[in-house]
mmCIF file of C-alpha atoms in Angstrom:
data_model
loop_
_atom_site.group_PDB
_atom_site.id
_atom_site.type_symbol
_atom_site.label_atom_id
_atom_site.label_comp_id
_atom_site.label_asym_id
_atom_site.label_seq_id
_atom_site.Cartn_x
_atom_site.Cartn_y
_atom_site.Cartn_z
ATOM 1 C CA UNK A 3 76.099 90.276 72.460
ATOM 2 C CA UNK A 4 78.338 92.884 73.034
ATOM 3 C CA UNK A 5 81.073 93.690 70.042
ATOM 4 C CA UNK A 6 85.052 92.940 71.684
ATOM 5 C CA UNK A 7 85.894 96.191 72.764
ATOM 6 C CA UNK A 8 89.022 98.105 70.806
ATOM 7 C CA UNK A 9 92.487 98.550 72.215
ATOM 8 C CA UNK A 10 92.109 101.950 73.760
ATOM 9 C CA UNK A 11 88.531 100.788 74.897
ATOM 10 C CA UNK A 12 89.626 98.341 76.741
ATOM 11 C CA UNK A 13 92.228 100.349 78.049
ATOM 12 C CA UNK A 14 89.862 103.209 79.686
ATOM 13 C CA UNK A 15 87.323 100.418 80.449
ATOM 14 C CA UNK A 16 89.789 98.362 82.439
ATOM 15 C CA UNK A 17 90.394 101.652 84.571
ATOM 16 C CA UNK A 18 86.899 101.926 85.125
ATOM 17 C CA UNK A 19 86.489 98.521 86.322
ATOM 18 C CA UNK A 20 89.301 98.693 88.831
ATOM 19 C CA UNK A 21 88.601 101.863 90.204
ATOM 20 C CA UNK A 22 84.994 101.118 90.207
ATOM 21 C CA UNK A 23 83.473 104.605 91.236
ATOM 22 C CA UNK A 24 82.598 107.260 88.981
ATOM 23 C CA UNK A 25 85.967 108.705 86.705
ATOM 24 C CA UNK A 26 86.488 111.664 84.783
ATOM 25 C CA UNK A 27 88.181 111.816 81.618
ATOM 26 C CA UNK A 28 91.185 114.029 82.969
ATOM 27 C CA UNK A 29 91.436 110.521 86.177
ATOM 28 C CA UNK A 30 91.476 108.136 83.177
ATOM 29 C CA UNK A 31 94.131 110.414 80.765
ATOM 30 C CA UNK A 32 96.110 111.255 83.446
ATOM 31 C CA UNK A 33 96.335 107.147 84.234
ATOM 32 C CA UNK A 34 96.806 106.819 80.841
ATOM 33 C CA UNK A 35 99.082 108.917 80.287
ATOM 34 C CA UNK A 36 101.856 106.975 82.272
ATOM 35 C CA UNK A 37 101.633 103.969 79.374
ATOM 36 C CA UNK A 38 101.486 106.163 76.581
ATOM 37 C CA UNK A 39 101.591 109.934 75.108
ATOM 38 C CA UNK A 40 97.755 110.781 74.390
ATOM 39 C CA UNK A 41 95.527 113.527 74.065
ATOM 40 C CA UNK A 42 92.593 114.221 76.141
ATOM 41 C CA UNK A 43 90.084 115.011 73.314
ATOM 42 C CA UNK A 44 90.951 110.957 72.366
ATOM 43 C CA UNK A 45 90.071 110.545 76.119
ATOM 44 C CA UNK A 46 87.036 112.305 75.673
ATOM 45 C CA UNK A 47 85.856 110.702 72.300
ATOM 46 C CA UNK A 48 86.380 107.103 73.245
ATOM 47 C CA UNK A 49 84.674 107.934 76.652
ATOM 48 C CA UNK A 50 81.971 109.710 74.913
ATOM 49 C CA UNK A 51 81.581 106.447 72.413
ATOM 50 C CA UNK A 52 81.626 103.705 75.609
ATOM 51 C CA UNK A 53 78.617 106.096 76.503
ATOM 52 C CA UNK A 54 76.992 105.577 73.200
ATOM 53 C CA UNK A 55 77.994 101.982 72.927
ATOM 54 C CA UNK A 56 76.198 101.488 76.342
ATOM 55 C CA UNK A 57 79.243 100.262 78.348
ATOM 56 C CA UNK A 58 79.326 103.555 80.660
ATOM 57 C CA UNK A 59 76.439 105.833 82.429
ATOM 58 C CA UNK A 60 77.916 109.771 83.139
ATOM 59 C CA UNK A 61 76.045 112.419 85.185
ATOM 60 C CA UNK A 62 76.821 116.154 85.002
ATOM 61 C CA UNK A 63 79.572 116.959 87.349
ATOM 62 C CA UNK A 64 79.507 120.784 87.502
ATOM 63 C CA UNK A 65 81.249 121.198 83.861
ATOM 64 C CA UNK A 66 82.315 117.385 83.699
ATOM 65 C CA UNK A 67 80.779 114.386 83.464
ATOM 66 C CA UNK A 68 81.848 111.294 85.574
ATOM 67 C CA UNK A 69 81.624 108.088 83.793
ATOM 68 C CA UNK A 70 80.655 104.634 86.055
ATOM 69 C CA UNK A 71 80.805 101.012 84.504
ATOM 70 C CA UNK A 72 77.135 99.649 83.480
ATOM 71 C CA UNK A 73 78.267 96.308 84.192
ATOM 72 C CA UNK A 74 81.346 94.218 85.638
ATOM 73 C CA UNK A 75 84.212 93.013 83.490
ATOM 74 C CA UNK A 76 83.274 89.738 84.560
ATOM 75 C CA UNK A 77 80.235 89.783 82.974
ATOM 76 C CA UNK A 78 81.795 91.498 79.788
ATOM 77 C CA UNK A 79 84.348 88.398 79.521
ATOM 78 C CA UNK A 80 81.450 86.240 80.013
ATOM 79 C CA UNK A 81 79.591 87.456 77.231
ATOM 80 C CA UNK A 82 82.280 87.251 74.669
ATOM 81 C CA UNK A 83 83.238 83.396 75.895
ATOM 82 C CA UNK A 84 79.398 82.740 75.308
ATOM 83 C CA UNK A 85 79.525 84.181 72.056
ATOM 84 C CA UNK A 86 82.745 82.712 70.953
ATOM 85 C CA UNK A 87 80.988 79.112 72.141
ATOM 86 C CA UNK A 88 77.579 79.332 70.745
ATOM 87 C CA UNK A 89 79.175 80.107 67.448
ATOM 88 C CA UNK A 90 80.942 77.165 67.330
ATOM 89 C CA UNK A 91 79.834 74.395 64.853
ATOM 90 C CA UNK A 92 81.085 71.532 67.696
ATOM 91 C CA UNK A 93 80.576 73.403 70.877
ATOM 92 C CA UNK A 94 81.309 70.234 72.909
ATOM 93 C CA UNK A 95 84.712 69.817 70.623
ATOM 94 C CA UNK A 96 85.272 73.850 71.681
ATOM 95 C CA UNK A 97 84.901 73.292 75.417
ATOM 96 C CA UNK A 98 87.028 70.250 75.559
ATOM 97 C CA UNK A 99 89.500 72.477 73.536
ATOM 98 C CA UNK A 100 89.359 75.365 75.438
ATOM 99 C CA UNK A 101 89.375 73.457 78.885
ATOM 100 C CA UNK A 102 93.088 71.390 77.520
ATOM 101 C CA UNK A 103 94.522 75.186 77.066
ATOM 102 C CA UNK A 104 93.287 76.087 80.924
ATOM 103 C CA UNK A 105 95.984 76.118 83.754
ATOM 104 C CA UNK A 106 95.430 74.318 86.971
ATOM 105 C CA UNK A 107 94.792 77.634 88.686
ATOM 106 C CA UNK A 108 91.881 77.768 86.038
ATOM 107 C CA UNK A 109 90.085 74.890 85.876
ATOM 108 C CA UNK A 110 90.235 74.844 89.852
ATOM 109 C CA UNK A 111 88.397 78.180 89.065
ATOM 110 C CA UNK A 112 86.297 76.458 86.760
ATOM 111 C CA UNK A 113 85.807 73.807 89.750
ATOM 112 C CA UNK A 114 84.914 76.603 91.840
ATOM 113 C CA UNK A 115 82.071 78.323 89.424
ATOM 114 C CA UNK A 116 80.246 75.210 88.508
ATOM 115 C CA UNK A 117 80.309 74.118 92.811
ATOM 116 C CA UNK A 118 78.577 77.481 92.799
ATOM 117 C CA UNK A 119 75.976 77.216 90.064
ATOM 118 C CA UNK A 120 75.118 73.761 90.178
ATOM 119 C CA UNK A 121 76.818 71.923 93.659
ATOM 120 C CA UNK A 122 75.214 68.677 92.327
ATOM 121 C CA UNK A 123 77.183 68.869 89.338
ATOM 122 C CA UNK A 124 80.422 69.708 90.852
ATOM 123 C CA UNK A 125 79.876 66.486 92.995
ATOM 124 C CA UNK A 126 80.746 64.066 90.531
ATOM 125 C CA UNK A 127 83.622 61.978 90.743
ATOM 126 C CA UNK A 128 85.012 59.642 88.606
ATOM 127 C CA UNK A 129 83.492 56.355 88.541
ATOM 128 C CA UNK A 130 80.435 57.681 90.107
ATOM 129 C CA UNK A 131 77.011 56.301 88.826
ATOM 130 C CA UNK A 132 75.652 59.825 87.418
ATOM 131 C CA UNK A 133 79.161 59.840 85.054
ATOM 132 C CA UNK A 134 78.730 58.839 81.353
ATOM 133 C CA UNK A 135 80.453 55.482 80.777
ATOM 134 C CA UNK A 136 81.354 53.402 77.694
ATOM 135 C CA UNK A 137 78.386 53.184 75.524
ATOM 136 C CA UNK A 138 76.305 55.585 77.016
ATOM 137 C CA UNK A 139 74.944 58.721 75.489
ATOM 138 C CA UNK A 140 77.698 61.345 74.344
ATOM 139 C CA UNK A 141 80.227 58.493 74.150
ATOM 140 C CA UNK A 142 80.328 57.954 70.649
ATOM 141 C CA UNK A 143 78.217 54.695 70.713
ATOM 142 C CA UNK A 144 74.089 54.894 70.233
ATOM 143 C CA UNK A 145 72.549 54.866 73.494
ATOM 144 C CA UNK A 146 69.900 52.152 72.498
ATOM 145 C CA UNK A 147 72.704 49.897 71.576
ATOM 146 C CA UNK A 148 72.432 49.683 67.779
ATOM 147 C CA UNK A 149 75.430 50.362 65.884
ATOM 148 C CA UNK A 150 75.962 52.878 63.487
ATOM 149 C CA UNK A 151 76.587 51.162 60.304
ATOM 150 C CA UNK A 152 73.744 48.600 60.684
ATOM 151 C CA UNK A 153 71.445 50.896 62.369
ATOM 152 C CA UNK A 154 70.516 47.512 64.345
#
């Protein structure tokens, strides 16, 4: 799992991502350097570490390098939602959370992805057979129909 990227980063990785085609580190400071006074040796450096860190590929460019994204933001944003889940010590309790927080534009999203992934899964409507019900597995209740206390 990839570490969260820093501030600055995240910053010259988000330009790469947009622009998606190899950059140069005077293309991204020059960007940059509408948002914020900055030097192009800290250009350089935090290019030079995204290299090291695996996030870019360069190739010589007569006495520059050009710098193009190893992977997609959407995969990068993937990876640290994983992460963040599977760390979790109720990772059902952490999706129900973290769908509540989503906006309708998001969980139609999220409606979207899973038709995509799994279109038998994103066919389920309420009430249908294939949806848990009272006292079925997941609902709280045993699935064999014991009860908790009694274990009978």
């Amino acid at each position: 799992m990839p570490r969260q990227l820093g501030d600055l980063e995240d910053a010259v990785m988000t330009r790469v991502w947009q622009w998606n085609r190899p950059v140069t580190v005077r293309e991204v400071l020059e960007d940059l350097q509408q948002e914020r006074s900055i030097a192009y040796t800290t250009v350089m450096t935090v290019m030079d570490n995204l290299h090291q860190k695996g996030w870019v590929r360069r190739e010589v460019d007569g006495r520059a390098y050009r710098y193009t994204a190893v992977s997609t933001r959407a995969a990068y944003s993937a990876a640290l939602m994983n992460e963040a889940w599977s760390r979790s010590d109720n990772p059902a309790a952490a999706l129900v959370a973290f769908f509540g927080m989503m906006s309708p534009e998001q969980r139609e999203a999220l409606r979207d992805a899973v038709r995509m992934v799994s279109p038998d899964l994103a066919e389920i409507a309420p009430g249908d057979p294939a949806e848990p019900t009272a006292g079925s597995a997941g609902s709280g209740a045993p699935a064999d129909g014991t009860t908790r206390e009694s274990g009978r």
